[in-house]
Coordinates of C-alpha atoms in Angstrom, one line a residue:
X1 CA 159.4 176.0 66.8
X2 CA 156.9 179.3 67.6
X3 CA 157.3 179.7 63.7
X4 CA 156.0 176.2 63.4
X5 CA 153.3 176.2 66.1
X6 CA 152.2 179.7 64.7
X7 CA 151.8 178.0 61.4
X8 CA 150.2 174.9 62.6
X9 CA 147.5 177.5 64.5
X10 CA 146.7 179.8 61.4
X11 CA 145.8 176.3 59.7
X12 CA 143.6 175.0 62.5
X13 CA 142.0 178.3 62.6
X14 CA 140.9 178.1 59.1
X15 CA 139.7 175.2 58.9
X16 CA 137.8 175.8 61.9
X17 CA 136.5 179.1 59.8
X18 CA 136.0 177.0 56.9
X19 CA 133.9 174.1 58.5
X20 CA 131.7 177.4 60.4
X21 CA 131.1 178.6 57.3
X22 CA 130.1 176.0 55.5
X23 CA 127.9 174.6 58.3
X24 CA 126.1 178.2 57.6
X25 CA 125.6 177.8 54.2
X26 CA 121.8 176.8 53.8
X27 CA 120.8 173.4 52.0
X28 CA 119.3 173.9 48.9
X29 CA 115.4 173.3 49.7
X30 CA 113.6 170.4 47.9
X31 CA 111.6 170.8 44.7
X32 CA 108.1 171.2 45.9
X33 CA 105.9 168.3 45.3
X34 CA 103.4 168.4 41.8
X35 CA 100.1 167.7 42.8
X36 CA 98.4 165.0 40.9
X37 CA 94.3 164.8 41.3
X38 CA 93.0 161.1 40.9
X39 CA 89.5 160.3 40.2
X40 CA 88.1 157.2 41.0
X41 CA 85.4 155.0 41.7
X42 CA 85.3 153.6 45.2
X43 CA 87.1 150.6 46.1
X44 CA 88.3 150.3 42.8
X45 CA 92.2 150.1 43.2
X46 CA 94.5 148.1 45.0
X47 CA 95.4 149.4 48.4
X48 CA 99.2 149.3 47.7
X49 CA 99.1 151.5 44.1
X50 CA 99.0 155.0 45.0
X51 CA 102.0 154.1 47.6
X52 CA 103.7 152.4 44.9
X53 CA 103.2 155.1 42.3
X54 CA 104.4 157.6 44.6
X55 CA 107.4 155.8 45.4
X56 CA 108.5 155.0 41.6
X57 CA 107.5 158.7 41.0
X58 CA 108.7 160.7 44.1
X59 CA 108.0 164.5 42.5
X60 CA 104.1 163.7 42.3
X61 CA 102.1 163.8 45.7
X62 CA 98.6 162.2 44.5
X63 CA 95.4 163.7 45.8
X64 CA 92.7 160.5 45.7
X65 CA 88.9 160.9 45.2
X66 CA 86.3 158.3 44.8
X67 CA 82.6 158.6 43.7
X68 CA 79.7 156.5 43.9
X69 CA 78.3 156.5 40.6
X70 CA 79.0 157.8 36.9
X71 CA 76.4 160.5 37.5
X72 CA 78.1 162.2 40.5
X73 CA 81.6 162.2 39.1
X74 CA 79.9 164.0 36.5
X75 CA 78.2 166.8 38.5
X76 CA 81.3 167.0 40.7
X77 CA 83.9 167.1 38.2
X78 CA 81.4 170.3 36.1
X79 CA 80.7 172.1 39.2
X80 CA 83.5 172.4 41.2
X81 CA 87.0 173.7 41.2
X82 CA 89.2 171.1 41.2
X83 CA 91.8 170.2 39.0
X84 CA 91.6 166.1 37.9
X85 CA 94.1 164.8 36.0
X86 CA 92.8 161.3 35.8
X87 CA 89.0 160.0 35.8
X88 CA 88.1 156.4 35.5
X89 CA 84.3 156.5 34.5
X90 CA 82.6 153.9 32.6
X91 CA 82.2 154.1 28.7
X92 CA 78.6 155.7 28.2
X93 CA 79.9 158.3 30.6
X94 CA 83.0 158.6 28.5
X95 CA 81.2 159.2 25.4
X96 CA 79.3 162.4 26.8
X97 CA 82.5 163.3 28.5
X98 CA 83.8 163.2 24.7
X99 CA 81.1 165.1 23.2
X100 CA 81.0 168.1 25.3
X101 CA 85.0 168.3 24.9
X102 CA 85.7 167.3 28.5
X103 CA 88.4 165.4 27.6
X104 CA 92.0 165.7 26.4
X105 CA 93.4 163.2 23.4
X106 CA 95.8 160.8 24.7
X107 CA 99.1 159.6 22.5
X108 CA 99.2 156.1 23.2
X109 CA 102.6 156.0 21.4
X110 CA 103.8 157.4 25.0
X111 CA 102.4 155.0 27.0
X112 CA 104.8 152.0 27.1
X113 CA 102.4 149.6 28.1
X114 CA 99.5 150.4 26.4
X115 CA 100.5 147.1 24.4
X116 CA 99.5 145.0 26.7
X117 CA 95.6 145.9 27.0
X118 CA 93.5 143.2 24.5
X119 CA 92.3 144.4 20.9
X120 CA 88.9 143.3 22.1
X121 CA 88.0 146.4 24.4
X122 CA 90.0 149.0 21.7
X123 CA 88.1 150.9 19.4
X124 CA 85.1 151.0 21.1
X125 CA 81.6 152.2 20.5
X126 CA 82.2 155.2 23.2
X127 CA 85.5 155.6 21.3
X128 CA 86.3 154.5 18.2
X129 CA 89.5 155.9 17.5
X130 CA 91.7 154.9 20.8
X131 CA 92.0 158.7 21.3
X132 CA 90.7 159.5 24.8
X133 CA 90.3 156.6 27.0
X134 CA 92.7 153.4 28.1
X135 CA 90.2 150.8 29.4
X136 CA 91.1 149.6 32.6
X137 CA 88.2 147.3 33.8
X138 CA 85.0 145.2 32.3
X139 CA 82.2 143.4 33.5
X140 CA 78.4 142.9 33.1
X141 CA 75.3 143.8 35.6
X142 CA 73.2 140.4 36.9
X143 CA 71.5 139.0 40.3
X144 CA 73.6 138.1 43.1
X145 CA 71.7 135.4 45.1
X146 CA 71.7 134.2 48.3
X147 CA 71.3 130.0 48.0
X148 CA 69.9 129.4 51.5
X149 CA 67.0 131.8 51.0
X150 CA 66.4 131.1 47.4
X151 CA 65.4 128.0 46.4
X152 CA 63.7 128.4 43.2
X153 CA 66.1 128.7 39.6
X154 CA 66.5 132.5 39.4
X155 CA 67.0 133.2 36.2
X156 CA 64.8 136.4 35.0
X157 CA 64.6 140.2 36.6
X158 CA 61.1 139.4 37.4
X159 CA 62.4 137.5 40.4
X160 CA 63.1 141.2 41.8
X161 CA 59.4 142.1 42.0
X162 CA 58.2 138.9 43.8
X163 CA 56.4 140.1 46.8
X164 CA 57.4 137.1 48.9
X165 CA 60.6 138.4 49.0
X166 CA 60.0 141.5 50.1
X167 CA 62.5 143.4 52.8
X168 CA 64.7 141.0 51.0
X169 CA 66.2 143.2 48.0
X170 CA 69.0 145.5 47.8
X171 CA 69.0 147.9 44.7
X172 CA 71.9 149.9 43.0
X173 CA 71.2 153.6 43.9
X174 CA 72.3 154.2 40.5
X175 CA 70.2 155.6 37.8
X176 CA 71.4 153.6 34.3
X177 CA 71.5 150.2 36.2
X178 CA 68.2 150.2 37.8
X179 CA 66.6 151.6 35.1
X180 CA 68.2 149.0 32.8
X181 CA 66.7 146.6 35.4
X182 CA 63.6 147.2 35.0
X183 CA 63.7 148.0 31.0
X184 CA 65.2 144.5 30.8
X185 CA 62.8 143.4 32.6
X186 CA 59.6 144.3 30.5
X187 CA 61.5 143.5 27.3
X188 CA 62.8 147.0 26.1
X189 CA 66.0 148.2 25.0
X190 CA 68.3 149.3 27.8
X191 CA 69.5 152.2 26.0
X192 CA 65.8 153.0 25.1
X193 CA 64.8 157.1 23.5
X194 CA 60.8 156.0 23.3
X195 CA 59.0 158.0 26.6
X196 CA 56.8 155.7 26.6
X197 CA 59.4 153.2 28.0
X198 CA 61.4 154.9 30.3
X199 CA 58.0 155.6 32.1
X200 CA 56.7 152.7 32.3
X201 CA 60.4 151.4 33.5
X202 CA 60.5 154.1 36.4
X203 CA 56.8 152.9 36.7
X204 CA 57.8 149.3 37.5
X205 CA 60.7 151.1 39.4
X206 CA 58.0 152.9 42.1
X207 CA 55.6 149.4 42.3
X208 CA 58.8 147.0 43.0
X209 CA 60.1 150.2 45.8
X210 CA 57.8 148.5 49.0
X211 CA 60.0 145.4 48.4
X212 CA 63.0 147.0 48.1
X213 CA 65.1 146.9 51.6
X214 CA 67.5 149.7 50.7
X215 CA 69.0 151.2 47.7
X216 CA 73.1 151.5 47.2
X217 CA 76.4 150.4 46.2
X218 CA 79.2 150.2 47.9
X219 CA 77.2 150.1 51.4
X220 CA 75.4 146.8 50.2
X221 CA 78.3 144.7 49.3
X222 CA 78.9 143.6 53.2
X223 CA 75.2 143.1 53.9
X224 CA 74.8 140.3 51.4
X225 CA 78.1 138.7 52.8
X226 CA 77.2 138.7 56.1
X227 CA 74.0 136.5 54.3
X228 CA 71.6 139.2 55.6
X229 CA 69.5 139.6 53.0
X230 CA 68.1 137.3 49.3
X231 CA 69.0 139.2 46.5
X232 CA 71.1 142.0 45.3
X233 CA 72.1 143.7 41.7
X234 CA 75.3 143.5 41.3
X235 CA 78.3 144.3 39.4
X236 CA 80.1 141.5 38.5
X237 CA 83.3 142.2 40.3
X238 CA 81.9 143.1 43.2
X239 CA 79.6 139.7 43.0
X240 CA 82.7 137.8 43.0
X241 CA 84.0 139.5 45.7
X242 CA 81.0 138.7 47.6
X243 CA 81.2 135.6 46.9
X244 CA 84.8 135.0 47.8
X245 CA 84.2 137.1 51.2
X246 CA 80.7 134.8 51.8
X247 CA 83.0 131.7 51.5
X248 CA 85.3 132.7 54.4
X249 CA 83.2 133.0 56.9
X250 CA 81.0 130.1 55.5
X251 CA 84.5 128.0 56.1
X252 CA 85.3 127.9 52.1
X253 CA 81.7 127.2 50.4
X254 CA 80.2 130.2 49.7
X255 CA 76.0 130.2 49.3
X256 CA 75.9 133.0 47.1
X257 CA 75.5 132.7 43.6
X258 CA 75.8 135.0 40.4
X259 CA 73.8 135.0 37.2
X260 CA 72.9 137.1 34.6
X261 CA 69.1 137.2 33.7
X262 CA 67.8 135.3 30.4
X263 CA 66.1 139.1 29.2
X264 CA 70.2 140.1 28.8
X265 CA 71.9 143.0 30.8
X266 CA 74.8 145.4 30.5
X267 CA 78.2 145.0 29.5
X268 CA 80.7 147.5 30.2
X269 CA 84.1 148.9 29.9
X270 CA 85.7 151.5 32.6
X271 CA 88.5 153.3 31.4
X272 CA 91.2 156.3 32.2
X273 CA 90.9 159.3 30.9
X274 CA 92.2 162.8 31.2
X275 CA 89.9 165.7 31.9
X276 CA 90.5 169.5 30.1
X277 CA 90.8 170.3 34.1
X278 CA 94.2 168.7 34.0
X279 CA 97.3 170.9 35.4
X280 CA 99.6 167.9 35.2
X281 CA 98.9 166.2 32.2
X282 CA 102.5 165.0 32.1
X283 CA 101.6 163.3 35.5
X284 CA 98.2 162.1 34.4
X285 CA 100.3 159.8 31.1
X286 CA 103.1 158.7 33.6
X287 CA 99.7 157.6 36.3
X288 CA 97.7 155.5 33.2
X289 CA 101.1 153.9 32.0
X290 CA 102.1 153.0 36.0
X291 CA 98.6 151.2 35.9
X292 CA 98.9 149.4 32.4
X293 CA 102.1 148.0 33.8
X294 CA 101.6 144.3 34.2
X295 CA 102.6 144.1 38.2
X296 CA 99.9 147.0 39.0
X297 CA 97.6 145.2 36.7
X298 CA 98.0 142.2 38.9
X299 CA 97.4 144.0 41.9
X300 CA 94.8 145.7 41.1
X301 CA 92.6 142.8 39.7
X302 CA 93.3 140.8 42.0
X303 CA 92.2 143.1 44.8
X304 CA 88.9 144.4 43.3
X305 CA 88.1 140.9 41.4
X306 CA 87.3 142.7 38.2
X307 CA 87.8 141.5 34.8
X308 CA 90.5 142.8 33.3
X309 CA 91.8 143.7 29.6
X310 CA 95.1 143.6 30.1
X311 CA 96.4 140.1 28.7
X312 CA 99.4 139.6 30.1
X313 CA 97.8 140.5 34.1
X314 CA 95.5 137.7 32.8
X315 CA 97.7 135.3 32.1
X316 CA 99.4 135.5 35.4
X317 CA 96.0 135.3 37.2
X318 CA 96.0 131.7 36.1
X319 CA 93.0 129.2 35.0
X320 CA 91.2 130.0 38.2
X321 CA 89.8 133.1 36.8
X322 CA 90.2 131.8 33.1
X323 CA 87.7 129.8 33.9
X324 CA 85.2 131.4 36.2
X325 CA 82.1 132.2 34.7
X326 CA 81.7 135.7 37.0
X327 CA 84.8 136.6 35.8
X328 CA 85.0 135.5 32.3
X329 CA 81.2 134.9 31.0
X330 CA 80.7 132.4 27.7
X331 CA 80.3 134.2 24.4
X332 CA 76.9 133.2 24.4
X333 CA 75.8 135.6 27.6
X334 CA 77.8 138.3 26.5
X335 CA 76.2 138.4 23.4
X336 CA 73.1 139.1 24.8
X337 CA 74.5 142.0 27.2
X338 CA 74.6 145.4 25.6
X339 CA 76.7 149.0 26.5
X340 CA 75.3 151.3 27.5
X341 CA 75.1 154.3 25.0
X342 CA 75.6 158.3 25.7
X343 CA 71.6 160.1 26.0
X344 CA 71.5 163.1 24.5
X345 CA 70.3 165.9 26.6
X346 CA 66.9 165.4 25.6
X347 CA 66.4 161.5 26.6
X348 CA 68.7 162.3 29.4
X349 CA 66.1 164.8 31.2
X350 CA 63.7 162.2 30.3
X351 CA 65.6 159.6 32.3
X352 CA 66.4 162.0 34.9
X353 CA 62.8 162.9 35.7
X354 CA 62.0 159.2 35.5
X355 CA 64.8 158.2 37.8
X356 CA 63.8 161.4 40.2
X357 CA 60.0 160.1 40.5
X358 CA 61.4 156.6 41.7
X359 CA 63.9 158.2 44.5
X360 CA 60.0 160.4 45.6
X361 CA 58.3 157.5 45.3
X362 CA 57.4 156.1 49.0
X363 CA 57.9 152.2 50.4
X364 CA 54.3 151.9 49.6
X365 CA 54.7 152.4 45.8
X366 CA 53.1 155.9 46.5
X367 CA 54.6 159.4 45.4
X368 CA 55.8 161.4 48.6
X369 CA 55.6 164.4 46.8
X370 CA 52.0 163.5 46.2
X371 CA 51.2 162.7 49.6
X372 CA 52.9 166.1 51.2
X373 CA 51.6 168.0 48.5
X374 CA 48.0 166.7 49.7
X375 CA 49.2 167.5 53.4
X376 CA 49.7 170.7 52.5
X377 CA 46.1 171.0 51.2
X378 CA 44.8 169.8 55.0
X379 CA 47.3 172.4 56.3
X380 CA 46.1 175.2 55.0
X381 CA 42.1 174.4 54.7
X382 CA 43.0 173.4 58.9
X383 CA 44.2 177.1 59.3
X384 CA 41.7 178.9 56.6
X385 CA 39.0 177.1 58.9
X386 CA 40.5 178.1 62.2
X387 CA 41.2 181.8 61.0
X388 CA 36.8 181.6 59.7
X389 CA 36.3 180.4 62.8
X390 CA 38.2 182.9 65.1
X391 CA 36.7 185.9 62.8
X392 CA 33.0 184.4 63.0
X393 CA 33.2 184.7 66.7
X394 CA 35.1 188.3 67.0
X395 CA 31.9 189.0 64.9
X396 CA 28.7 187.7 67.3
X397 CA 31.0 188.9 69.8
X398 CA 30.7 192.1 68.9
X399 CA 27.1 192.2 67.4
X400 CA 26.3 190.8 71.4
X401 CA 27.8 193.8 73.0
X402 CA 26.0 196.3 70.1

């Protein structure tokens, strides 16, 4: 029986041993997270997409950046440190991104759903060849209007530079779409290389500015749906979500009304890319594919109200946006919008300095440069004069005392 118990006590004992040792035994740590760096215009995905992609794809923690405009994704993306793996910018912006090799070729054999995004917005002007870019929005630029405050048919740019509407405009603090604006306006090519054009554009810019209640983008969208304000340039998209916003509160009619101007505007094409600053370009394909899926597709456009060029996300949206003229313009207007096209470096200084002179230029259609350049002159003719002054005295003072 001690035999026994002795037995019974050496096997209790180790397994006691055994369970103490193995309780000691550290857990294999998790695989660290890969970083992956998104790019991204503001208020341009569905709220629910990142947490989705992260939850179908656990090993990638996504960093999320939005921009304003083409122009400062640019200067962010070439000046700093940071390692995108995905940019959405729009087309003309992809072609320069093309031609200074700032992008990385994409095999669309990998990406499953590529299949799904139209023929119509593949092989592009900005990229012919389906190599670098997997459009994922479209639209055009035109007036949003508010009904209440406009009475008259607005149906030409000009109506922006109508002074009995002043402290009534909002303007897109972005460089191609206002000066598109105004080249529409006077009858020139939006994509114009003459000097001569762009000037006088930026020219009709600086007169129209004393009208102008504030320049923006995303900060504008709420101000014309509160019904604040007449007129606004607007993305298409974001006019219908305007719109859609304006009719809530107005219990279901909206008064806010969307057209695009009888001189013709902009159509464009946003798209995903992949940067050279890519770490994770592995990441990056699995990202673009996750949003060419049809159920992100959905989300997505049906969140920011864009159009969108994925046929099947289309189909499921149903005849509502078929058939809306914001979303889905006739033939006939479209034919009269036009892409913007990359500037070389040359026209693109050109625009630059023109767009620069507009953001000096003061409400009262005056240069602010001009006018503190001529304060200056006071400034220092006020002091020359005091320091004459002050000297002229030292001297009778001291001829009085001689």
């Amino acid at each position: 029986m001690r035999k026994s118990l002795s037995i019974l006590s050496r096997i209790m004992t180790l397994a006691v041993t055994v369970v103490i040792l193995l309780s000691c035994t550290p857990t294999p740590a998790k695989a660290a997270k890969k970083e992956l760096y998104i790019f991204n215009c503001g208020d341009y995905i569905a709220e629910t997409t990142v947490e989705k992609f992260e939850k179908a794809y656990p090993e990638y923690d996504v960093i999320y950046e939005v921009f304003d405009t083409n122009e400062a994704m640019y200067q962010k993306l070439v000046s700093s440190n940071i390692p995108y793996d995905v940019l959405i910018p729009s087309d003309y912006m992809i072609e320069r991104l093309i031609k200074e090799d700032r992008l990385k070729e994409i095999d669309m054999s990998q990406l499953e759903n590529y299949k799904y995004i139209g023929d119509a917005y593949k092989n592009t002007n900005y990229d012919p060849d389906n190599k670098y870019s997997v459009p994922y929005m479209w639209g055009t630029l035109g007036i949003l209007y508010n009904k209440e405050k406009v009475t008259e048919t607005v149906d030409s740019w000009s109506i922006l530079w109508d002074e009995k509407y002043s402290g009534q405009i909002l303007m897109l603090d972005s460089m191609r779409d206002s000066m598109a604006v105004a080249l529409k306006k006077l009858g020139y090519d939006l994509n114009t290389t003459n000097q001569a054009e762009i000037d006088a554009a930026a020219k009709a810019l600086v007169e129209q500015k004393p009208l102008v209640a504030e320049y923006g983008v995303d900060i504008l969208k709420d101000k014309m749906i509160q019904g604040s304000y007449s007129f606004t340039v607007a993305y298409s998209g974001d006019a219908l979500y305007m719109q859609n916003q304006n009719a809530e509160l107005n219990g279901g009619e909206s008064v806010l009304e969307y057209v695009i101007p009888k001189e013709g505007s902009n159509f464009w094409i946003d798209a995903m890319c992949i940067p050279t600053t890519s770490k994770n370009t592995e990441g990056a394909m699995k990202f673009i594919d996750f949003m060419c899926s049809t159920e992100i597709a959905y989300d997505n456009v049906e969140y920011i109200e864009y159009s969108t060029p994925h046929t099947e996300a289309l189909n499921e949206l149903g005849e509502d946006y078929i058939n809306n003229n914001i979303y889905n313009p006739s033939a006939e207007i479209l034919a009269n919008c036009d892409p913007f096209a990359y500037l070389e470096p040359d026209t693109q200084a050109a625009y630059n300095k023109a767009w620069e002179s507009v953001r000096l230029a003061s409400k009262d259609g005056g240069s602010s440069y001009t006018k503190w350049i001529i304060i200056g002159v006071i400034a220092v003719a006020v002091v020359v004069a005091v320091v004459v002054f002050i000297l002229r005295k030292n001297k009778l003072n001291k001829l009085k005392y001689d």
